[in-house]
Amino acid sequence: MSEPGAHTDLGAYVLGMLEPPERESFDRHLAGCAQCQAELGELQAAARLLRSAPKAVDPPADLRARTLAAVQSAAVGPEPAAASPRTIRRRRWPSLALGGAVAVAAATAALFLGIRLGGDVGPSGELELQATLASAAGDATAFAEVVKLGIGREIDFRSDDLPILPKGEFYELWFAALEDRPSEPNRISAGTFHPDENGRSRVTLTAAVDPALYPTLVVSAEPGDGDPAPSGEDVLRSAPAE
């Protein structure tokens, strides 16, 4: 069940402004909220523009404050004068679930907060797939976004609760065909990764794969024995993309 007001954390989530407990709570909400998953794609497109931007230069001292004030005004109107610093931080992105004009304003603010004065922004790519992955027991989840860049794909992968594996072992992300089975795997690797000491994973991977042919995302635990074939120990799986 979604927590009250969870939708309003989406903008802060995209910009990495949530505290770890808040991010974990929102990840759980995101796994079951189709509306937030759709909104996430719009705002992460702005984040991809920021990643491709040239080196930032110093902006005017008051630009950040003016930009945030404009977004707040467009989204919810005037703020109470006595709002605490904590309240102001959380209200920077107060109602992104409303979509439309507010989502556009939030994306614009994200570009201003990156502050790039001059230069061209590189291509952001085409958002091709968003997927929520879950374990069979439901005790671990992850979210992935697949962007088409030329003939390849870039995958942004996030998870907050993957167990730490024994030394020498690692997790591997796969694109799997519909007929993929542990006993008869039909999948393409997108790369390997390790969570941090808190079980959090924030990785960007690349793969030469067509999600239309391999529509399911799978995370497996691999033994690090030098064998590139999947171990069959799948820990997370998404529903096939439609």
Short mmCIF file of C-alpha atoms in Angstrom, two decimals:
data_model
loop_
_atom_site.label_atom_id
_atom_site.label_comp_id
_atom_site.label_asym_id
_atom_site.label_seq_id
_atom_site.Cartn_x
_atom_site.Cartn_y
_atom_site.Cartn_z
CA MET A 1 0.00 0.00 0.00
CA SER A 2 1.32 3.48 -0.91
CA GLU A 3 2.21 5.75 1.97
CA PRO A 4 0.25 9.04 2.19
CA GLY A 5 1.94 11.77 0.15
CA ALA A 6 4.47 9.38 -1.41
CA HIS A 7 3.75 10.74 -4.91
CA THR A 8 5.12 14.15 -3.91
CA ASP A 9 8.61 12.72 -3.29
CA LEU A 10 9.18 11.87 -6.97
CA GLY A 11 11.09 15.02 -7.92
CA ALA A 12 13.37 14.83 -4.89
CA TYR A 13 13.93 11.12 -5.67
CA VAL A 14 15.10 11.87 -9.23
CA LEU A 15 17.50 14.57 -8.02
CA GLY A 16 18.91 12.39 -5.21
CA MET A 17 17.63 14.71 -2.49
CA LEU A 18 15.95 12.10 -0.29
CA GLU A 19 17.60 10.75 2.84
CA PRO A 20 18.35 6.98 2.77
CA PRO A 21 15.23 5.99 4.80
CA GLU A 22 13.07 8.20 2.58
CA ARG A 23 14.59 6.73 -0.59
CA GLU A 24 13.98 3.18 0.63
CA SER A 25 10.37 4.07 1.42
CA PHE A 26 9.88 5.64 -1.99
CA ASP A 27 11.47 2.67 -3.79
CA ARG A 28 8.82 0.47 -2.18
CA HIS A 29 6.10 2.88 -3.27
CA LEU A 30 7.52 3.10 -6.81
CA ALA A 31 7.47 -0.66 -7.25
CA GLY A 32 3.68 -0.65 -7.08
CA CYS A 33 2.75 2.77 -8.50
CA ALA A 34 2.27 2.89 -12.27
CA GLN A 35 1.59 6.63 -12.13
CA CYS A 36 4.93 7.42 -10.50
CA GLN A 37 6.73 5.04 -12.87
CA ALA A 38 5.31 6.99 -15.83
CA GLU A 39 6.21 10.37 -14.27
CA LEU A 40 9.70 9.08 -13.48
CA GLY A 41 10.54 8.68 -17.16
CA GLU A 42 9.74 12.33 -17.89
CA LEU A 43 11.95 13.64 -15.11
CA GLN A 44 14.82 11.22 -15.70
CA ALA A 45 15.00 12.53 -19.27
CA ALA A 46 16.00 15.88 -17.75
CA ALA A 47 18.57 14.11 -15.58
CA ARG A 48 20.10 12.49 -18.68
CA LEU A 49 20.45 15.95 -20.24
CA LEU A 50 22.36 17.07 -17.17
CA ARG A 51 24.74 14.09 -17.40
CA SER A 52 25.59 15.00 -21.00
CA ALA A 53 26.13 18.70 -20.28
CA PRO A 54 29.58 20.36 -20.42
CA LYS A 55 31.37 21.48 -17.27
CA ALA A 56 29.30 23.91 -15.22
CA VAL A 57 30.22 27.54 -14.61
CA ASP A 58 29.33 29.66 -11.60
CA PRO A 59 25.75 31.01 -11.87
CA PRO A 60 24.43 34.24 -10.33
CA ALA A 61 24.20 33.86 -6.56
CA ASP A 62 20.41 34.11 -6.48
CA LEU A 63 19.57 31.94 -9.52
CA ARG A 64 18.96 28.76 -7.52
CA ALA A 65 16.58 30.52 -5.12
CA ARG A 66 14.70 32.25 -7.96
CA THR A 67 14.32 29.01 -9.94
CA LEU A 68 12.99 27.04 -7.00
CA ALA A 69 10.62 29.86 -6.08
CA ALA A 70 9.21 29.90 -9.63
CA VAL A 71 8.58 26.14 -9.61
CA GLN A 72 6.93 26.26 -6.18
CA SER A 73 4.67 29.09 -7.31
CA ALA A 74 3.61 27.26 -10.48
CA ALA A 75 2.88 24.04 -8.61
CA VAL A 76 1.15 25.04 -5.37
CA GLY A 77 0.94 28.83 -5.18
CA PRO A 78 2.48 30.99 -2.42
CA GLU A 79 4.25 29.22 0.45
CA PRO A 80 3.61 30.15 4.12
CA ALA A 81 6.22 32.64 5.34
CA ALA A 82 7.10 30.56 8.41
CA ALA A 83 7.96 27.30 6.59
CA SER A 84 10.91 25.45 8.14
CA PRO A 85 14.06 24.61 6.08
CA ARG A 86 13.01 20.95 6.10
CA THR A 87 9.57 21.85 4.72
CA ILE A 88 11.07 24.04 2.01
CA ARG A 89 13.35 21.21 0.85
CA ARG A 90 10.49 18.76 0.56
CA ARG A 91 8.24 21.29 -1.18
CA ARG A 92 10.63 21.98 -4.00
CA TRP A 93 8.76 19.30 -5.93
CA PRO A 94 5.36 19.37 -4.18
CA SER A 95 2.92 17.76 -6.57
CA LEU A 96 4.64 16.02 -9.43
CA ALA A 97 1.92 13.39 -9.53
CA LEU A 98 -0.32 16.05 -11.10
CA GLY A 99 1.76 15.74 -14.31
CA GLY A 100 1.34 18.22 -17.17
CA ALA A 101 2.55 21.72 -16.46
CA VAL A 102 4.03 20.82 -13.08
CA ALA A 103 6.16 18.01 -14.56
CA VAL A 104 7.44 20.41 -17.23
CA ALA A 105 8.25 23.03 -14.58
CA ALA A 106 10.09 20.45 -12.50
CA ALA A 107 12.15 19.27 -15.45
CA THR A 108 13.01 22.89 -16.28
CA ALA A 109 14.14 23.46 -12.70
CA ALA A 110 16.33 20.37 -12.88
CA LEU A 111 18.13 21.86 -15.86
CA PHE A 112 18.61 25.19 -14.06
CA LEU A 113 19.90 23.48 -10.93
CA GLY A 114 22.54 21.75 -13.05
CA ILE A 115 23.55 25.26 -14.22
CA ARG A 116 25.10 24.97 -17.64
CA LEU A 117 25.65 28.38 -19.29
CA GLY A 118 26.50 27.95 -22.98
CA GLY A 119 27.25 24.85 -25.08
CA ASP A 120 24.98 22.26 -26.69
CA VAL A 121 23.24 19.45 -24.87
CA GLY A 122 23.94 16.02 -26.34
CA PRO A 123 21.19 13.58 -27.36
CA SER A 124 19.35 12.09 -24.42
CA GLY A 125 18.21 8.96 -26.25
CA GLU A 126 14.81 7.32 -26.50
CA LEU A 127 13.25 5.88 -23.35
CA GLU A 128 12.40 2.35 -24.44
CA LEU A 129 11.58 0.37 -21.31
CA GLN A 130 10.86 0.87 -17.62
CA ALA A 131 10.67 -2.22 -15.44
CA THR A 132 10.20 -3.13 -11.81
CA LEU A 133 12.01 -6.28 -10.75
CA ALA A 134 11.09 -8.33 -7.70
CA SER A 135 12.20 -11.48 -5.95
CA ALA A 136 9.90 -14.49 -5.77
CA ALA A 137 9.51 -13.95 -2.02
CA GLY A 138 8.87 -10.23 -2.45
CA ASP A 139 11.67 -9.26 -0.06
CA ALA A 140 13.81 -7.46 -2.66
CA THR A 141 12.93 -5.10 -5.48
CA ALA A 142 14.68 -3.03 -8.13
CA PHE A 143 13.82 -0.51 -10.82
CA ALA A 144 15.42 -0.26 -14.25
CA GLU A 145 15.15 2.21 -17.12
CA VAL A 146 16.37 1.30 -20.61
CA VAL A 147 17.29 4.05 -23.08
CA LYS A 148 18.06 3.49 -26.75
CA LEU A 149 21.29 5.22 -27.79
CA GLY A 150 22.14 4.54 -31.43
CA ILE A 151 22.27 0.77 -31.86
CA GLY A 152 22.89 0.07 -28.17
CA ARG A 153 21.04 0.43 -24.90
CA GLU A 154 21.91 2.23 -21.65
CA ILE A 155 20.38 0.79 -18.49
CA ASP A 156 19.98 2.74 -15.25
CA PHE A 157 19.50 0.21 -12.45
CA ARG A 158 18.50 0.95 -8.83
CA SER A 159 17.94 -1.28 -5.84
CA ASP A 160 18.11 -0.71 -2.09
CA ASP A 161 17.82 -4.20 -0.63
CA LEU A 162 19.97 -6.77 -2.42
CA PRO A 163 21.87 -9.03 -0.01
CA ILE A 164 25.65 -8.70 0.16
CA LEU A 165 27.18 -11.68 -1.63
CA PRO A 166 30.22 -13.66 -0.41
CA LYS A 167 33.61 -12.42 -1.56
CA GLY A 168 34.28 -13.22 -5.21
CA GLU A 169 30.61 -13.43 -6.18
CA PHE A 170 28.61 -10.75 -7.99
CA TYR A 171 25.23 -9.87 -9.42
CA GLU A 172 24.57 -9.86 -13.16
CA LEU A 173 21.76 -8.12 -15.07
CA TRP A 174 20.28 -9.94 -18.06
CA PHE A 175 17.79 -9.33 -20.86
CA ALA A 176 15.83 -12.58 -21.18
CA ALA A 177 13.63 -13.91 -23.99
CA LEU A 178 10.10 -15.10 -23.25
CA GLU A 179 11.17 -18.73 -23.48
CA ASP A 180 14.07 -18.24 -21.04
CA ARG A 181 14.17 -20.88 -18.30
CA PRO A 182 16.80 -21.58 -15.60
CA SER A 183 17.38 -25.00 -17.17
CA GLU A 184 17.40 -23.58 -20.73
CA PRO A 185 18.54 -19.95 -20.53
CA ASN A 186 18.01 -17.62 -23.48
CA ARG A 187 19.36 -14.27 -22.34
CA ILE A 188 21.96 -11.56 -23.00
CA SER A 189 24.13 -10.05 -20.28
CA ALA A 190 24.01 -6.30 -19.62
CA GLY A 191 26.88 -6.40 -17.13
CA THR A 192 27.80 -7.16 -13.53
CA PHE A 193 27.70 -5.12 -10.33
CA HIS A 194 28.02 -5.17 -6.54
CA PRO A 195 25.78 -3.39 -4.04
CA ASP A 196 27.44 -1.07 -1.54
CA GLU A 197 27.85 -2.03 2.12
CA ASN A 198 24.21 -1.06 2.76
CA GLY A 199 22.82 -3.23 -0.03
CA ARG A 200 22.19 -0.27 -2.35
CA SER A 201 22.90 -0.46 -6.08
CA ARG A 202 23.03 2.57 -8.39
CA VAL A 203 24.64 1.51 -11.66
CA THR A 204 24.54 2.46 -15.34
CA LEU A 205 25.20 -0.42 -17.73
CA THR A 206 25.30 -0.74 -21.52
CA ALA A 207 24.33 -3.62 -23.79
CA ALA A 208 23.83 -4.38 -27.48
CA VAL A 209 20.36 -5.89 -27.14
CA ASP A 210 16.83 -5.32 -28.45
CA PRO A 211 14.29 -5.35 -25.60
CA ALA A 212 11.58 -6.27 -28.10
CA LEU A 213 13.30 -9.65 -28.49
CA TYR A 214 14.45 -9.95 -24.87
CA PRO A 215 11.66 -8.20 -22.92
CA THR A 216 12.32 -9.55 -19.41
CA LEU A 217 14.99 -8.20 -17.06
CA VAL A 218 16.61 -10.69 -14.69
CA VAL A 219 19.24 -10.31 -11.96
CA SER A 220 21.19 -13.42 -11.05
CA ALA A 221 23.79 -14.18 -8.38
CA GLU A 222 26.98 -15.46 -10.01
CA PRO A 223 29.82 -17.43 -8.40
CA GLY A 224 32.76 -15.67 -10.06
CA ASP A 225 34.14 -18.91 -11.48
CA GLY A 226 35.00 -17.50 -14.90
CA ASP A 227 32.06 -19.20 -16.61
CA PRO A 228 30.08 -16.57 -18.60
CA ALA A 229 26.96 -18.74 -18.67
CA PRO A 230 24.22 -17.86 -16.15
CA SER A 231 24.34 -19.78 -12.89
CA GLY A 232 20.59 -20.34 -12.73
CA GLU A 233 20.39 -18.55 -9.37
CA ASP A 234 17.96 -15.80 -10.36
CA VAL A 235 17.16 -13.38 -7.53
CA LEU A 236 15.07 -10.71 -9.31
CA ARG A 237 12.83 -10.80 -12.37
CA SER A 238 10.54 -8.33 -14.12
CA ALA A 239 7.28 -8.96 -15.89
CA PRO A 240 7.87 -9.11 -19.68
CA ALA A 241 7.51 -5.74 -21.39
CA GLU A 242 4.38 -5.50 -23.50
#
